[in-house]
C-alpha cells in the first residue's frame, strides 16, 4: 500500500521509509525538501492521493514554546484536513515518553497540543511515545557540559535505537497511545558516561540531582515509560558497534 512519511528525510523518517520499502510498500518521503510542507499545506493533497497510511515523524525546528506550538498546530490541522479528504485509514505520529510530565517545557506543551489534534481529527490513529534516541546521546552530553565536565541528572533513563522506533511505526491503528523504550534502564549520568567512554570522549560525567535536562527538572518517572511498554531489541553496545562500523 502507499504510505506517506511526513518528515521522511530526517533521522527517523529515512529509516521508516527504508523499512516500508523493504516490506514492499510504496513509501513516499514527504518533506520540504521534496516540495511537501505540512505547516503550510503545500503539496499535501498531491502527496496523500491514494495513500492508506500517513506516518508523521516531523519535528519543530525550534524548541522554543511559541514556534513549536505554531509548528505542531499548523501541521496537525493541515494533515488532518488532507487525510480526511484523501480517505487515509491510519495516522501514525511520533511523540515523546513523559510529554505530559514535562509541562514546564513549552516544547512539550506544544507536543501535547499536537496529540490532542490527532485524537480529535476523526482519522484512525496511533500515537507512538518513544524514549530518547541513542542517536541524541552526544547532544545530551553537550547540553550538560561546562569546562569539559558534564553535569547531568541521575534520573532513570531508557533510550532506544532509531531503528527500533522505525519498526514500531508499522502496526495497526490503536486509537490511543503506545509507549516504546530501549531494553536497558539506567541513571542518565551513568548511561551517558558509558557512551562517552565508548566513543573515546575524555569528558567526565558527574551525577547531580539538581541538574536540568534541557532546562527541565526530571525524576525517576519523567523520562521512562509506564507499565508494559514495547521494548526495542538493540542495546547500547550493539548500537555503538554498528555506529563505529559506518
PDB file of C-alpha atoms in Angstrom:
ATOM      1  CA  UNK A   1       0.000   0.000   0.000  1.00  0.00           C
ATOM      2  CA  UNK A   2       1.016   3.627  -0.320  1.00  0.00           C
ATOM      3  CA  UNK A   3       2.383   5.096   2.909  1.00  0.00           C
ATOM      4  CA  UNK A   4       3.428   8.747   3.184  1.00  0.00           C
ATOM      5  CA  UNK A   5       6.133   9.590   5.723  1.00  0.00           C
ATOM      6  CA  UNK A   6       5.973  13.230   6.819  1.00  0.00           C
ATOM      7  CA  UNK A   7       9.497  14.225   7.779  1.00  0.00           C
ATOM      8  CA  UNK A   8      10.731  11.380   5.618  1.00  0.00           C
ATOM      9  CA  UNK A   9      14.177  12.879   5.052  1.00  0.00           C
ATOM     10  CA  UNK A  10      15.117  13.107   8.749  1.00  0.00           C
ATOM     11  CA  UNK A  11      16.786  10.744  11.232  1.00  0.00           C
ATOM     12  CA  UNK A  12      13.746   8.549  11.909  1.00  0.00           C
ATOM     13  CA  UNK A  13      11.960   9.239   8.634  1.00  0.00           C
ATOM     14  CA  UNK A  14      14.703   7.810   6.422  1.00  0.00           C
ATOM     15  CA  UNK A  15      14.713   4.611   8.483  1.00  0.00           C
ATOM     16  CA  UNK A  16      10.908   4.323   8.324  1.00  0.00           C
ATOM     17  CA  UNK A  17      10.921   4.828   4.551  1.00  0.00           C
ATOM     18  CA  UNK A  18      13.560   2.118   4.127  1.00  0.00           C
ATOM     19  CA  UNK A  19      11.665  -0.326   6.381  1.00  0.00           C
ATOM     20  CA  UNK A  20       8.456   0.225   4.443  1.00  0.00           C
ATOM     21  CA  UNK A  21      10.146  -0.152   1.056  1.00  0.00           C
ATOM     22  CA  UNK A  22      11.859  -3.346   2.223  1.00  0.00           C
ATOM     23  CA  UNK A  23       8.400  -4.743   3.042  1.00  0.00           C
ATOM     24  CA  UNK A  24       7.153  -3.959  -0.467  1.00  0.00           C
ATOM     25  CA  UNK A  25       5.128  -0.839   0.297  1.00  0.00           C
ATOM     26  CA  UNK A  26       5.097   2.286  -1.821  1.00  0.00           C
ATOM     27  CA  UNK A  27       6.837   4.610   0.647  1.00  0.00           C
ATOM     28  CA  UNK A  28       6.840   8.326  -0.115  1.00  0.00           C
ATOM     29  CA  UNK A  29       9.249  10.565   1.807  1.00  0.00           C
ATOM     30  CA  UNK A  30       7.425  13.871   2.209  1.00  0.00           C
ATOM     31  CA  UNK A  31       9.271  16.927   3.496  1.00  0.00           C
ATOM     32  CA  UNK A  32      10.013  20.497   2.413  1.00  0.00           C
ATOM     33  CA  UNK A  33      12.976  19.041   0.503  1.00  0.00           C
ATOM     34  CA  UNK A  34      10.528  17.122  -1.692  1.00  0.00           C
ATOM     35  CA  UNK A  35       8.060  20.007  -2.017  1.00  0.00           C
ATOM     36  CA  UNK A  36       5.696  18.971   0.807  1.00  0.00           C
ATOM     37  CA  UNK A  37       5.253  21.379   3.729  1.00  0.00           C
ATOM     38  CA  UNK A  38       2.697  20.298   6.325  1.00  0.00           C
ATOM     39  CA  UNK A  39       2.880  23.640   8.143  1.00  0.00           C
ATOM     40  CA  UNK A  40       1.516  25.491   5.096  1.00  0.00           C
ATOM     41  CA  UNK A  41      -0.286  22.608   3.378  1.00  0.00           C
ATOM     42  CA  UNK A  42       1.877  22.987   0.265  1.00  0.00           C
ATOM     43  CA  UNK A  43       1.984  19.720  -1.702  1.00  0.00           C
ATOM     44  CA  UNK A  44      -0.057  17.715   0.831  1.00  0.00           C
ATOM     45  CA  UNK A  45      -3.044  16.918  -1.380  1.00  0.00           C
ATOM     46  CA  UNK A  46      -0.877  15.505  -4.179  1.00  0.00           C
ATOM     47  CA  UNK A  47       1.355  13.583  -1.769  1.00  0.00           C
ATOM     48  CA  UNK A  48      -1.570  11.966   0.071  1.00  0.00           C
ATOM     49  CA  UNK A  49      -3.539  10.977  -3.029  1.00  0.00           C
ATOM     50  CA  UNK A  50      -4.377   7.241  -2.793  1.00  0.00           C
ATOM     51  CA  UNK A  51      -2.400   6.902   0.483  1.00  0.00           C
ATOM     52  CA  UNK A  52      -3.614   4.357   3.034  1.00  0.00           C
ATOM     53  CA  UNK A  53      -1.345   5.457   5.895  1.00  0.00           C
ATOM     54  CA  UNK A  54       0.446   8.637   6.960  1.00  0.00           C
ATOM     55  CA  UNK A  55       3.384   8.388   9.356  1.00  0.00           C
ATOM     56  CA  UNK A  56       4.299  11.764  10.872  1.00  0.00           C
ATOM     57  CA  UNK A  57       7.824  11.864  12.295  1.00  0.00           C
ATOM     58  CA  UNK A  58       8.407  15.548  11.609  1.00  0.00           C
ATOM     59  CA  UNK A  59       9.640  17.823  14.371  1.00  0.00           C
ATOM     60  CA  UNK A  60       9.669  21.519  15.100  1.00  0.00           C
ATOM     61  CA  UNK A  61      12.933  23.190  14.066  1.00  0.00           C
ATOM     62  CA  UNK A  62      12.703  25.224  17.287  1.00  0.00           C
ATOM     63  CA  UNK A  63      12.299  24.027  20.870  1.00  0.00           C
ATOM     64  CA  UNK A  64      11.020  27.435  21.985  1.00  0.00           C
ATOM     65  CA  UNK A  65       7.392  27.453  23.119  1.00  0.00           C
ATOM     66  CA  UNK A  66       5.746  29.764  20.580  1.00  0.00           C
ATOM     67  CA  UNK A  67       7.369  28.490  17.356  1.00  0.00           C
ATOM     68  CA  UNK A  68       6.991  24.853  18.455  1.00  0.00           C
ATOM     69  CA  UNK A  69       3.277  25.351  19.158  1.00  0.00           C
ATOM     70  CA  UNK A  70       2.809  27.091  15.812  1.00  0.00           C
ATOM     71  CA  UNK A  71       4.587  24.237  14.012  1.00  0.00           C
ATOM     72  CA  UNK A  72       2.622  21.402  15.609  1.00  0.00           C
ATOM     73  CA  UNK A  73      -0.783  23.106  15.449  1.00  0.00           C
ATOM     74  CA  UNK A  74      -0.491  24.236  11.844  1.00  0.00           C
ATOM     75  CA  UNK A  75       0.912  20.938  10.599  1.00  0.00           C
ATOM     76  CA  UNK A  76      -1.593  18.963  12.679  1.00  0.00           C
ATOM     77  CA  UNK A  77      -4.606  20.829  11.298  1.00  0.00           C
ATOM     78  CA  UNK A  78      -3.355  20.675   7.721  1.00  0.00           C
ATOM     79  CA  UNK A  79      -2.594  16.964   7.926  1.00  0.00           C
ATOM     80  CA  UNK A  80      -5.967  16.117   9.467  1.00  0.00           C
ATOM     81  CA  UNK A  81      -7.808  18.005   6.736  1.00  0.00           C
ATOM     82  CA  UNK A  82      -5.750  16.480   3.921  1.00  0.00           C
ATOM     83  CA  UNK A  83      -6.067  12.969   5.370  1.00  0.00           C
ATOM     84  CA  UNK A  84      -9.849  13.192   5.632  1.00  0.00           C
ATOM     85  CA  UNK A  85     -10.049  14.458   2.053  1.00  0.00           C
ATOM     86  CA  UNK A  86      -7.793  11.650   0.813  1.00  0.00           C
ATOM     87  CA  UNK A  87      -9.519   8.895   2.803  1.00  0.00           C
ATOM     88  CA  UNK A  88      -6.372   7.965   4.774  1.00  0.00           C
ATOM     89  CA  UNK A  89      -7.091   4.972   7.013  1.00  0.00           C
ATOM     90  CA  UNK A  90      -4.353   5.340   9.647  1.00  0.00           C
ATOM     91  CA  UNK A  91      -2.377   8.277  11.029  1.00  0.00           C
ATOM     92  CA  UNK A  92       0.768   7.358  12.976  1.00  0.00           C
ATOM     93  CA  UNK A  93       2.540  10.100  14.930  1.00  0.00           C
ATOM     94  CA  UNK A  94       5.836  10.012  16.810  1.00  0.00           C
ATOM     95  CA  UNK A  95       5.743  11.667  20.220  1.00  0.00           C
ATOM     96  CA  UNK A  96       7.799  11.517  23.426  1.00  0.00           C
ATOM     97  CA  UNK A  97       7.506   9.397  26.574  1.00  0.00           C
ATOM     98  CA  UNK A  98       6.838  11.695  29.530  1.00  0.00           C
ATOM     99  CA  UNK A  99       5.336  14.513  27.451  1.00  0.00           C
ATOM    100  CA  UNK A 100       2.544  15.053  29.981  1.00  0.00           C
ATOM    101  CA  UNK A 101       5.089  15.124  32.845  1.00  0.00           C
ATOM    102  CA  UNK A 102       7.177  17.970  31.403  1.00  0.00           C
ATOM    103  CA  UNK A 103       4.652  20.792  31.325  1.00  0.00           C
ATOM    104  CA  UNK A 104       7.264  23.310  32.460  1.00  0.00           C
ATOM    105  CA  UNK A 105       8.675  22.960  28.952  1.00  0.00           C
ATOM    106  CA  UNK A 106       6.962  24.961  26.207  1.00  0.00           C
ATOM    107  CA  UNK A 107       8.085  22.369  23.654  1.00  0.00           C
ATOM    108  CA  UNK A 108       6.310  19.554  25.469  1.00  0.00           C
ATOM    109  CA  UNK A 109       3.170  21.651  25.921  1.00  0.00           C
ATOM    110  CA  UNK A 110       3.259  22.002  22.122  1.00  0.00           C
ATOM    111  CA  UNK A 111       3.584  18.213  21.748  1.00  0.00           C
ATOM    112  CA  UNK A 112       0.503  17.776  23.953  1.00  0.00           C
ATOM    113  CA  UNK A 113      -1.386  20.162  21.690  1.00  0.00           C
ATOM    114  CA  UNK A 114      -0.332  18.064  18.694  1.00  0.00           C
ATOM    115  CA  UNK A 115      -1.585  14.894  20.392  1.00  0.00           C
ATOM    116  CA  UNK A 116      -4.969  16.481  21.157  1.00  0.00           C
ATOM    117  CA  UNK A 117      -5.389  17.473  17.495  1.00  0.00           C
ATOM    118  CA  UNK A 118      -4.674  13.893  16.418  1.00  0.00           C
ATOM    119  CA  UNK A 119      -7.144  12.448  18.933  1.00  0.00           C
ATOM    120  CA  UNK A 120      -9.967  14.689  17.654  1.00  0.00           C
ATOM    121  CA  UNK A 121      -9.097  14.527  13.932  1.00  0.00           C
ATOM    122  CA  UNK A 122     -11.602  11.813  13.023  1.00  0.00           C
ATOM    123  CA  UNK A 123      -8.835   9.740  11.392  1.00  0.00           C
ATOM    124  CA  UNK A 124      -7.907   6.352  12.976  1.00  0.00           C
ATOM    125  CA  UNK A 125      -4.598   6.929  14.707  1.00  0.00           C
ATOM    126  CA  UNK A 126      -1.714   5.643  16.776  1.00  0.00           C
ATOM    127  CA  UNK A 127       0.474   7.956  18.847  1.00  0.00           C
ATOM    128  CA  UNK A 128       3.839   6.327  19.479  1.00  0.00           C
ATOM    129  CA  UNK A 129       5.532   7.822  22.508  1.00  0.00           C
ATOM    130  CA  UNK A 130       9.225   6.924  22.374  1.00  0.00           C
ATOM    131  CA  UNK A 131      12.023   7.471  24.835  1.00  0.00           C
ATOM    132  CA  UNK A 132      15.087   9.449  23.771  1.00  0.00           C
ATOM    133  CA  UNK A 133      17.215   8.058  20.922  1.00  0.00           C
ATOM    134  CA  UNK A 134      20.748   6.688  21.190  1.00  0.00           C
ATOM    135  CA  UNK A 135      21.498   8.982  18.265  1.00  0.00           C
ATOM    136  CA  UNK A 136      20.990  12.023  20.531  1.00  0.00           C
ATOM    137  CA  UNK A 137      23.189  10.925  23.468  1.00  0.00           C
ATOM    138  CA  UNK A 138      26.014  13.169  22.289  1.00  0.00           C
ATOM    139  CA  UNK A 139      23.685  16.178  22.244  1.00  0.00           C
ATOM    140  CA  UNK A 140      22.553  15.367  25.795  1.00  0.00           C
ATOM    141  CA  UNK A 141      26.190  15.287  26.930  1.00  0.00           C
ATOM    142  CA  UNK A 142      26.821  18.607  25.187  1.00  0.00           C
ATOM    143  CA  UNK A 143      23.803  20.191  26.890  1.00  0.00           C
ATOM    144  CA  UNK A 144      25.269  19.457  30.342  1.00  0.00           C
ATOM    145  CA  UNK A 145      28.887  20.370  29.581  1.00  0.00           C
ATOM    146  CA  UNK A 146      30.706  23.153  31.377  1.00  0.00           C
ATOM    147  CA  UNK A 147      34.517  23.404  31.309  1.00  0.00           C
ATOM    148  CA  UNK A 148      34.855  19.900  29.849  1.00  0.00           C
ATOM    149  CA  UNK A 149      32.812  18.388  32.677  1.00  0.00           C
ATOM    150  CA  UNK A 150      29.314  17.007  32.126  1.00  0.00           C
ATOM    151  CA  UNK A 151      26.692  17.597  34.838  1.00  0.00           C
ATOM    152  CA  UNK A 152      23.547  15.520  34.341  1.00  0.00           C
ATOM    153  CA  UNK A 153      20.634  14.257  36.456  1.00  0.00           C
ATOM    154  CA  UNK A 154      20.685  10.768  37.963  1.00  0.00           C
ATOM    155  CA  UNK A 155      17.085  10.262  36.835  1.00  0.00           C
ATOM    156  CA  UNK A 156      16.151   6.926  35.264  1.00  0.00           C
ATOM    157  CA  UNK A 157      16.733   6.837  31.535  1.00  0.00           C
ATOM    158  CA  UNK A 158      15.817   4.205  28.937  1.00  0.00           C
ATOM    159  CA  UNK A 159      16.913   5.359  25.457  1.00  0.00           C
ATOM    160  CA  UNK A 160      16.151   3.473  22.263  1.00  0.00           C
ATOM    161  CA  UNK A 161      17.715   2.991  18.831  1.00  0.00           C
ATOM    162  CA  UNK A 162      16.055   4.901  15.986  1.00  0.00           C
ATOM    163  CA  UNK A 163      15.949   1.607  14.084  1.00  0.00           C
ATOM    164  CA  UNK A 164      13.635   0.121  16.735  1.00  0.00           C
ATOM    165  CA  UNK A 165      11.395   3.195  16.585  1.00  0.00           C
ATOM    166  CA  UNK A 166      11.076   2.759  12.826  1.00  0.00           C
ATOM    167  CA  UNK A 167       9.872  -0.841  13.301  1.00  0.00           C
ATOM    168  CA  UNK A 168       7.163   0.297  15.737  1.00  0.00           C
ATOM    169  CA  UNK A 169       5.633   2.642  13.170  1.00  0.00           C
ATOM    170  CA  UNK A 170       4.267  -0.209  11.061  1.00  0.00           C
ATOM    171  CA  UNK A 171       1.395  -1.593  13.173  1.00  0.00           C
ATOM    172  CA  UNK A 172      -2.411  -1.290  13.024  1.00  0.00           C
ATOM    173  CA  UNK A 173      -4.388   1.677  14.450  1.00  0.00           C
ATOM    174  CA  UNK A 174      -4.530   1.647  18.254  1.00  0.00           C
ATOM    175  CA  UNK A 175      -6.721   4.757  18.555  1.00  0.00           C
ATOM    176  CA  UNK A 176      -4.578   5.612  21.553  1.00  0.00           C
ATOM    177  CA  UNK A 177      -1.025   5.787  22.872  1.00  0.00           C
ATOM    178  CA  UNK A 178       1.704   3.175  22.524  1.00  0.00           C
ATOM    179  CA  UNK A 179       4.930   3.554  24.508  1.00  0.00           C
ATOM    180  CA  UNK A 180       8.264   2.218  23.299  1.00  0.00           C
ATOM    181  CA  UNK A 181      11.628   2.235  25.039  1.00  0.00           C
ATOM    182  CA  UNK A 182      15.059   0.697  24.930  1.00  0.00           C
ATOM    183  CA  UNK A 183      15.893  -2.601  26.648  1.00  0.00           C
ATOM    184  CA  UNK A 184      18.028  -1.051  29.450  1.00  0.00           C
ATOM    185  CA  UNK A 185      17.043   1.347  32.234  1.00  0.00           C
ATOM    186  CA  UNK A 186      19.899   3.180  33.972  1.00  0.00           C
ATOM    187  CA  UNK A 187      20.589   6.558  35.601  1.00  0.00           C
ATOM    188  CA  UNK A 188      21.087   9.137  32.859  1.00  0.00           C
ATOM    189  CA  UNK A 189      24.505  10.158  34.169  1.00  0.00           C
ATOM    190  CA  UNK A 190      25.724   6.537  34.154  1.00  0.00           C
ATOM    191  CA  UNK A 191      24.484   5.796  30.637  1.00  0.00           C
ATOM    192  CA  UNK A 192      25.969   8.989  29.190  1.00  0.00           C
ATOM    193  CA  UNK A 193      29.276   8.157  30.900  1.00  0.00           C
ATOM    194  CA  UNK A 194      29.239   4.746  29.176  1.00  0.00           C
ATOM    195  CA  UNK A 195      28.544   6.410  25.861  1.00  0.00           C
ATOM    196  CA  UNK A 196      31.399   8.889  26.246  1.00  0.00           C
ATOM    197  CA  UNK A 197      33.885   6.159  27.242  1.00  0.00           C
ATOM    198  CA  UNK A 198      32.862   4.025  24.283  1.00  0.00           C
ATOM    199  CA  UNK A 199      33.317   6.957  21.900  1.00  0.00           C
ATOM    200  CA  UNK A 200      36.696   7.868  23.440  1.00  0.00           C
ATOM    201  CA  UNK A 201      35.399  11.209  24.659  1.00  0.00           C
ATOM    202  CA  UNK A 202      37.593  12.419  27.577  1.00  0.00           C
ATOM    203  CA  UNK A 203      34.847  14.365  29.337  1.00  0.00           C
ATOM    204  CA  UNK A 204      33.983  13.209  32.850  1.00  0.00           C
ATOM    205  CA  UNK A 205      30.348  12.884  33.923  1.00  0.00           C
ATOM    206  CA  UNK A 206      29.092  13.972  37.331  1.00  0.00           C
ATOM    207  CA  UNK A 207      25.641  12.953  38.504  1.00  0.00           C
ATOM    208  CA  UNK A 208      23.844  15.934  40.033  1.00  0.00           C
ATOM    209  CA  UNK A 209      20.262  15.692  41.350  1.00  0.00           C
ATOM    210  CA  UNK A 210      19.864  19.444  40.760  1.00  0.00           C
ATOM    211  CA  UNK A 211      20.996  19.321  37.113  1.00  0.00           C
ATOM    212  CA  UNK A 212      18.383  20.054  34.450  1.00  0.00           C
ATOM    213  CA  UNK A 213      17.537  18.082  31.316  1.00  0.00           C
ATOM    214  CA  UNK A 214      17.320  20.676  28.534  1.00  0.00           C
ATOM    215  CA  UNK A 215      16.031  23.143  31.113  1.00  0.00           C
ATOM    216  CA  UNK A 216      13.503  20.812  32.768  1.00  0.00           C
ATOM    217  CA  UNK A 217      13.587  19.179  36.178  1.00  0.00           C
ATOM    218  CA  UNK A 218      13.320  15.402  35.894  1.00  0.00           C
ATOM    219  CA  UNK A 219      12.961  12.487  38.308  1.00  0.00           C
ATOM    220  CA  UNK A 220      12.863   8.705  38.031  1.00  0.00           C
ATOM    221  CA  UNK A 221       9.413   8.773  36.386  1.00  0.00           C
ATOM    222  CA  UNK A 222       9.782  11.680  33.962  1.00  0.00           C
ATOM    223  CA  UNK A 223      11.639  10.051  31.057  1.00  0.00           C
ATOM    224  CA  UNK A 224      10.709   6.372  31.308  1.00  0.00           C
ATOM    225  CA  UNK A 225       7.573   4.509  30.164  1.00  0.00           C
ATOM    226  CA  UNK A 226       4.755   3.164  32.293  1.00  0.00           C
ATOM    227  CA  UNK A 227       3.770  -0.481  32.606  1.00  0.00           C
ATOM    228  CA  UNK A 228       4.087  -2.904  29.688  1.00  0.00           C
ATOM    229  CA  UNK A 229       5.837  -0.746  27.074  1.00  0.00           C
ATOM    230  CA  UNK A 230       7.062  -2.185  23.801  1.00  0.00           C
ATOM    231  CA  UNK A 231      10.805  -2.705  24.213  1.00  0.00           C
ATOM    232  CA  UNK A 232      13.360  -2.330  21.460  1.00  0.00           C
ATOM    233  CA  UNK A 233      15.874  -5.111  20.902  1.00  0.00           C
ATOM    234  CA  UNK A 234      19.032  -3.062  20.266  1.00  0.00           C
ATOM    235  CA  UNK A 235      21.244  -2.457  23.301  1.00  0.00           C
ATOM    236  CA  UNK A 236      23.651   0.455  23.597  1.00  0.00           C
ATOM    237  CA  UNK A 237      26.785  -1.647  22.992  1.00  0.00           C
ATOM    238  CA  UNK A 238      25.277  -3.222  19.870  1.00  0.00           C
ATOM    239  CA  UNK A 239      24.262   0.199  18.554  1.00  0.00           C
ATOM    240  CA  UNK A 240      27.758   1.559  19.250  1.00  0.00           C
ATOM    241  CA  UNK A 241      29.377  -1.308  17.332  1.00  0.00           C
ATOM    242  CA  UNK A 242      27.194  -0.530  14.322  1.00  0.00           C
ATOM    243  CA  UNK A 243      27.820   3.219  14.708  1.00  0.00           C
ATOM    244  CA  UNK A 244      31.603   2.706  14.768  1.00  0.00           C
ATOM    245  CA  UNK A 245      31.397   0.455  11.697  1.00  0.00           C
ATOM    246  CA  UNK A 246      29.757   3.098   9.495  1.00  0.00           C
TER     247      UNK A 246
END
